[in-house]
Short mmCIF file of C-alpha atoms and ligand atoms in Angstrom, two decimals:
data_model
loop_
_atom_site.label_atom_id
_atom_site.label_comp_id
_atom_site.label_asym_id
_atom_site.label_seq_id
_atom_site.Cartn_x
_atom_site.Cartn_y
_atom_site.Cartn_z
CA UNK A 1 4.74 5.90 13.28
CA UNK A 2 3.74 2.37 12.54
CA UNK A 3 6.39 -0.48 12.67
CA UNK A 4 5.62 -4.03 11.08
CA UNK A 5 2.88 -4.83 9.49
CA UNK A 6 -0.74 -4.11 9.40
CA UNK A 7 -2.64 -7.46 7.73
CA UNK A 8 -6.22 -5.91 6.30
CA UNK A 9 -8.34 -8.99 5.15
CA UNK A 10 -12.13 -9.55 3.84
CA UNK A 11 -14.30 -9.11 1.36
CA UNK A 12 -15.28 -6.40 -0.90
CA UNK A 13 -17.63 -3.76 -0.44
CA UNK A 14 -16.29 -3.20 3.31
CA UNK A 15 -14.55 0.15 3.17
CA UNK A 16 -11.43 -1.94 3.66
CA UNK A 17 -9.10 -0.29 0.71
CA UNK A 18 -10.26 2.95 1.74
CA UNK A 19 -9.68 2.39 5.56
CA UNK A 20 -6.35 0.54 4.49
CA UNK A 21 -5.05 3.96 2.72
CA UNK A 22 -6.05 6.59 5.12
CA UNK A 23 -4.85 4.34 7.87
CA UNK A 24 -1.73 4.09 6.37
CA UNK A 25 -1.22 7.71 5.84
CA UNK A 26 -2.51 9.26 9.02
CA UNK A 27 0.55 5.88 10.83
CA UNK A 28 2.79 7.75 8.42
CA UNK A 29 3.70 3.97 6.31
CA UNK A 30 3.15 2.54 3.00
CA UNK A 31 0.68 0.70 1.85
CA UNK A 32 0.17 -2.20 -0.14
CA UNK A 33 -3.37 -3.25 -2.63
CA UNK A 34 -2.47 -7.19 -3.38
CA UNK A 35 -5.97 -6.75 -4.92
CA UNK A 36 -4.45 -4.44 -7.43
CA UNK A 37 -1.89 -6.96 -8.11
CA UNK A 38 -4.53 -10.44 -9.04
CA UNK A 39 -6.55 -7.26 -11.26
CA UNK A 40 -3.25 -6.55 -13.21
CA UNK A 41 -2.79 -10.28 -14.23
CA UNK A 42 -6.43 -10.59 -14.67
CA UNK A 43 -6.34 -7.58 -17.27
CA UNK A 44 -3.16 -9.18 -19.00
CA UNK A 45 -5.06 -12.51 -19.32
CA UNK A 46 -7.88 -10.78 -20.71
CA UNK A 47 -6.07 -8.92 -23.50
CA UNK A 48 -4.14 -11.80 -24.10
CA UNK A 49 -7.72 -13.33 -24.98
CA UNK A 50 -7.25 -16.55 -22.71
CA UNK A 51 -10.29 -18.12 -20.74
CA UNK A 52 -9.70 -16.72 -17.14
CA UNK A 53 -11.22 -20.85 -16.69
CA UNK A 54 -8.23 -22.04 -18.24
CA UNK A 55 -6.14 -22.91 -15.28
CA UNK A 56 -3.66 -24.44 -17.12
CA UNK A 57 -3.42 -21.63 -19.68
CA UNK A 58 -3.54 -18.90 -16.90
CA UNK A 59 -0.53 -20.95 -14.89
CA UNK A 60 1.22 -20.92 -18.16
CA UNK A 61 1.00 -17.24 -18.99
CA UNK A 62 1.12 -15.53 -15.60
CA UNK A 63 4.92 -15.89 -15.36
CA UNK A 64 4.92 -13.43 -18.22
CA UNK A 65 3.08 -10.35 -16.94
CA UNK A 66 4.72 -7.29 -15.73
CA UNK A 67 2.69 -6.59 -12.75
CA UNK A 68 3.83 -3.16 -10.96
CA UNK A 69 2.14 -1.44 -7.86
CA UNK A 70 2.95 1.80 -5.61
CA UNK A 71 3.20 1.74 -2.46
CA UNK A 72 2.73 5.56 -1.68
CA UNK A 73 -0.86 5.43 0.00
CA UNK A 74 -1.36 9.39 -1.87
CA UNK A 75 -0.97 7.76 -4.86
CA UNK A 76 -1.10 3.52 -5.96
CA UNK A 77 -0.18 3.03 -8.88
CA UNK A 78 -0.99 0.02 -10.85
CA UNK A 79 0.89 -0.69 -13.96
CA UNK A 80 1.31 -3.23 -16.94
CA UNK A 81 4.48 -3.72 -17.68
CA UNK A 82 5.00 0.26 -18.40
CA UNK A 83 1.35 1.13 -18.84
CA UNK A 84 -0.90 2.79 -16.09
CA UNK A 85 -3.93 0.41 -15.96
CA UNK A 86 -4.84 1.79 -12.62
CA UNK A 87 -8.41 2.63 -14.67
CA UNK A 88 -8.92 -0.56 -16.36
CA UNK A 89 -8.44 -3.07 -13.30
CA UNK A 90 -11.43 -1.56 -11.87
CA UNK A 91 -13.25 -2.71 -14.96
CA UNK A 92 -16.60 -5.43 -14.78
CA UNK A 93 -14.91 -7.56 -17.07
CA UNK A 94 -11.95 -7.44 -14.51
CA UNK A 95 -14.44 -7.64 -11.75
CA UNK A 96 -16.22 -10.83 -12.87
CA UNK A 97 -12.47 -12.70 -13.98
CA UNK A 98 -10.18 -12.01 -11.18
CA UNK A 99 -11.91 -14.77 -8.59
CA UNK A 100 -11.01 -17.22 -11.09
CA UNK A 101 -7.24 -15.71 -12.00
CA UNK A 102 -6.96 -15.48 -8.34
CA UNK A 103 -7.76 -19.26 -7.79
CA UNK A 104 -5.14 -20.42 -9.76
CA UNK A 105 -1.85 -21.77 -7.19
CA UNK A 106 0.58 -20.76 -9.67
CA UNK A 107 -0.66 -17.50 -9.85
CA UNK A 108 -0.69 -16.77 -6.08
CA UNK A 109 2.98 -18.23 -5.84
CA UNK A 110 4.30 -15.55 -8.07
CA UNK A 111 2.17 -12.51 -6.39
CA UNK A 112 2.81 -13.68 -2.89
CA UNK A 113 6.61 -14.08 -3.22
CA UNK A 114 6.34 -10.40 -5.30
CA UNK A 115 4.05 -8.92 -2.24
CA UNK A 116 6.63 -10.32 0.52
CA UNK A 117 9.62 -8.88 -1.45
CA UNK A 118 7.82 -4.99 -1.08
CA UNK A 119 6.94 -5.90 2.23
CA UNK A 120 10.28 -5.99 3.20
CA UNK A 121 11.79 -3.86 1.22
CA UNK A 122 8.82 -0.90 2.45
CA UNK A 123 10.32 -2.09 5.82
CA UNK A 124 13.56 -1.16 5.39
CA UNK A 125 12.78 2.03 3.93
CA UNK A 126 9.85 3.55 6.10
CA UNK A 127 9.29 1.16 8.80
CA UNK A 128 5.64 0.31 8.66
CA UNK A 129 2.97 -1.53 6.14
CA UNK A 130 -0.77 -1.40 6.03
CA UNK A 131 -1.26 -4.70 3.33
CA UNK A 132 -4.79 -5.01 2.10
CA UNK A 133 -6.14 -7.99 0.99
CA UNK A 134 -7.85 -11.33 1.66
CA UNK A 135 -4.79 -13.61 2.62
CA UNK A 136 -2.02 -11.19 4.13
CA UNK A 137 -3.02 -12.73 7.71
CA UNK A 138 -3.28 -15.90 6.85
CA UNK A 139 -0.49 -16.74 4.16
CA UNK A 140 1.79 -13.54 2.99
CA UNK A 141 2.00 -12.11 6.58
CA UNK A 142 1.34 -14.56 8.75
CA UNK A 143 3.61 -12.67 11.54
CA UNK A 144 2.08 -9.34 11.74
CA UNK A 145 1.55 -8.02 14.27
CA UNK A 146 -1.89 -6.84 14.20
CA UNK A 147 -4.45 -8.57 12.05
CA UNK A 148 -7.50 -6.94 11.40
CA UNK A 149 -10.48 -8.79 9.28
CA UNK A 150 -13.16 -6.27 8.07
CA UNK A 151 -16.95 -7.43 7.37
CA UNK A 152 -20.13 -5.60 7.10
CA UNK A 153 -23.56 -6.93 6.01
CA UNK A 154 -24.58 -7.93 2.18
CA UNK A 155 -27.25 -4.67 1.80
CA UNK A 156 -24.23 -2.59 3.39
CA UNK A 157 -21.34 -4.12 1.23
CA UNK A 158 -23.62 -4.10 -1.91
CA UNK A 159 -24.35 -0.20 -1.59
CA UNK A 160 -20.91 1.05 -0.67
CA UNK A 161 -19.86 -1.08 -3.55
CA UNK A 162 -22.93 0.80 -6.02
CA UNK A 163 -21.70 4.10 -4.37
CA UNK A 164 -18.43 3.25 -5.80
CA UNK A 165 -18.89 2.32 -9.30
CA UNK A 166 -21.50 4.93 -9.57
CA UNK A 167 -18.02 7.70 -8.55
CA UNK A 168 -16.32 5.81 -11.34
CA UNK A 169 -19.36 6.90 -14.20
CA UNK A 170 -20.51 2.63 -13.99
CA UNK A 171 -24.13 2.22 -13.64
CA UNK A 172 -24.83 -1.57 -11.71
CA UNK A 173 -27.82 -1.21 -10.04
CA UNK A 174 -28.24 -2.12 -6.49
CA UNK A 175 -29.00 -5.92 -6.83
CA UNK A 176 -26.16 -6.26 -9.54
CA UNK A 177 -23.71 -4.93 -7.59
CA UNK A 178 -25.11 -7.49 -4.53
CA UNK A 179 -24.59 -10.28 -7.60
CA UNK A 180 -21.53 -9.02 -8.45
CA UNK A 181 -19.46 -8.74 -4.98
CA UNK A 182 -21.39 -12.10 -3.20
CA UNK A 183 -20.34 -14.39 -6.78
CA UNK A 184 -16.59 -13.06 -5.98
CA UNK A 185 -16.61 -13.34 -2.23
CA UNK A 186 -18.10 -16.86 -2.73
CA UNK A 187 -15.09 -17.93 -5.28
CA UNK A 188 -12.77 -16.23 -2.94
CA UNK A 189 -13.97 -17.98 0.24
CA UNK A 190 -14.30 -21.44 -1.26
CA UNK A 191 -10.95 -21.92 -3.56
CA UNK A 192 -8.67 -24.16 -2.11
CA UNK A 193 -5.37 -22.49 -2.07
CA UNK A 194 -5.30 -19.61 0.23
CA UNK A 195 -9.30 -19.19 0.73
CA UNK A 196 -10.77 -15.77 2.17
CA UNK A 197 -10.75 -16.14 5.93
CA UNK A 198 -10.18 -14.66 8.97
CA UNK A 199 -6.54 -15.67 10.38
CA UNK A 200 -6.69 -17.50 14.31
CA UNK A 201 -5.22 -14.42 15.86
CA UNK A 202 -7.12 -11.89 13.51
CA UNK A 203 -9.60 -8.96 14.95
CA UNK A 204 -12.48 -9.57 13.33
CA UNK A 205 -14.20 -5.91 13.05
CA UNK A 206 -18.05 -5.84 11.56
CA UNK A 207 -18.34 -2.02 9.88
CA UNK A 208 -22.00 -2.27 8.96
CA UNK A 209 -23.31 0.29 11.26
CA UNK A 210 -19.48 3.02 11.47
CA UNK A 211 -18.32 5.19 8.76
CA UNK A 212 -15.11 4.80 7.60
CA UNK A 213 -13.67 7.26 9.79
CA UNK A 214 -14.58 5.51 13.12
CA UNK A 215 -13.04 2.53 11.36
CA UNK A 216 -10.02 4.15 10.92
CA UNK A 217 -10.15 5.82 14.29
CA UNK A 218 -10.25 2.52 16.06
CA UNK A 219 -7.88 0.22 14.23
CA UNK A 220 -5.40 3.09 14.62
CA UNK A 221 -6.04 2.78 18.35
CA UNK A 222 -5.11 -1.05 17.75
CA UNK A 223 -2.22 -0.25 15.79
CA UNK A 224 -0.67 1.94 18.42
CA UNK A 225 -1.32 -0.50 21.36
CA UNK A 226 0.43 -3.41 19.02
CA UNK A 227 2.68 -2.20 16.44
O1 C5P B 301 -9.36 -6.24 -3.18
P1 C5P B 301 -9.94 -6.38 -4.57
O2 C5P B 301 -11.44 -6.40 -4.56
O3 C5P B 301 -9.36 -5.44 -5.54
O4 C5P B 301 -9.46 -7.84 -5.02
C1 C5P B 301 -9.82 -8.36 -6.27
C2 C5P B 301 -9.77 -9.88 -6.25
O5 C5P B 301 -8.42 -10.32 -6.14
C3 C5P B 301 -10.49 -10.57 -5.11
O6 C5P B 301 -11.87 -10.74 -5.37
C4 C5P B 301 -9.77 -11.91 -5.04
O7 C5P B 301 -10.24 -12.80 -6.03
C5 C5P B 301 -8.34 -11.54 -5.42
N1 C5P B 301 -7.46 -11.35 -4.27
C6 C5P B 301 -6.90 -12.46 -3.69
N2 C5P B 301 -5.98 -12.33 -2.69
C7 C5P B 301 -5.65 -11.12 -2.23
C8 C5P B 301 -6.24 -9.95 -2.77
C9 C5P B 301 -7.16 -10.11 -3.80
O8 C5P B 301 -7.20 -13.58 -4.10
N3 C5P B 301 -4.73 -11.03 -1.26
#
């Protein structure tokens, strides 16, 4: 079984939540989607009908939202307040917000010191983590153990993204979905607090040409040697 933590960073459309779950199952430890958590906020601010823009208005209300996740890699969860929005976070409009929600410091304060507080407590309880995201190596785990930083090419990322949506009953075409996941990795690599990159002491592993299951075959490897 795995002990610490597993840090999964990158961008979207790179297997990485999928390899992040079945990793975390087949090392027997939780898992964590802080992805999950900036969608849930997103959502709220949404509903709320504020300007995902409006810094100052998203800093204001994000101290208000109810933001609850699993950490049961069978089965994440993502609720609001008591509701199951697990659904609705996956949404466009949720899509095309949460780089914005994401970029605001106040917001990331709150999640982070919520994400560190499972962390630990998913340490006490079964040992071992697999956290998914695009700033556990860098700023909520900067101790783990092993690092991993998944990329794959912009065609590759695009279609695995299409191939997803298309599961889900949403129709983006091709070159959408390209639009939609290199606007968001863009915002996410170029904020200022807490940008997408690739911690010092990450493994930097390119999946354009494996399928997820050599993926998951060789960061388990990792895993074992280092956790
Ligand atoms: O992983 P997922 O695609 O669900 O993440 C949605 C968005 O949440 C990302 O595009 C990014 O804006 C934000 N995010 C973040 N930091 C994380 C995880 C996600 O800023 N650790």
């Amino acid at each position: 079984a795995l002990h610490g933590v597993v840090a999964l960073d990158g961008p979207s459309g790179t297997g990485k939540t999928t390899v992040a779950r079945k990793l975390a199952a087949a090392l027997g430890a939780g898992y964590l989607d802080t992805g999950a958590m900036y969608r849930v906020v997103t959502l709220a601010v949404l509903r709320e009908g504020i300007d995902p823009d409006d810094s100052v208005a998203v800093a204001a209300f994000a101290g208000h939202v109810e933001v609850g996740v699993g950490t049961d890699p069978a089965r994440p969860r993502a609720r609001l307040g008591g509701e199951d929005v697990g659904e609705q976070i996956r949404a466009e409009r949720v899509n095309g917000a949460v780089s914005a929600v994401s970029a605001v410091p106040a917001v990331r304060e709150l999640l982070v010191t919520g994400q560190r507080e499972i962390i630990a407590s998913v340490l006490r309880s079964v040992g071992g983590i697999v956290v998914d995201g695009r700033d556990i190596g860098t700023v909520v785990a900067p101790d783990a153990p092993l690092k991993v930083y998944l990329t794959a090419s912009a065609e590759v990322r695009a279609a695995r993204r299409s191939a997803q949506d298309s599961a889900a009953g949403r129709t983006l075409t091709a070159e959408q979905a390209l639009a939609s996941v290199d606007r968001r990795d863009t915002l996410d690599s170029t904020r200022k607090t807490s940008p997408m990159r690739p911690a010092e002491d990450a493994v930097v592993f390119d999946t354009t040409e494996l399928t997820i299951d050599q993926v998951i075959v060789a960061l388990s490897e990792l895993a074992s040697q280092r956790g």
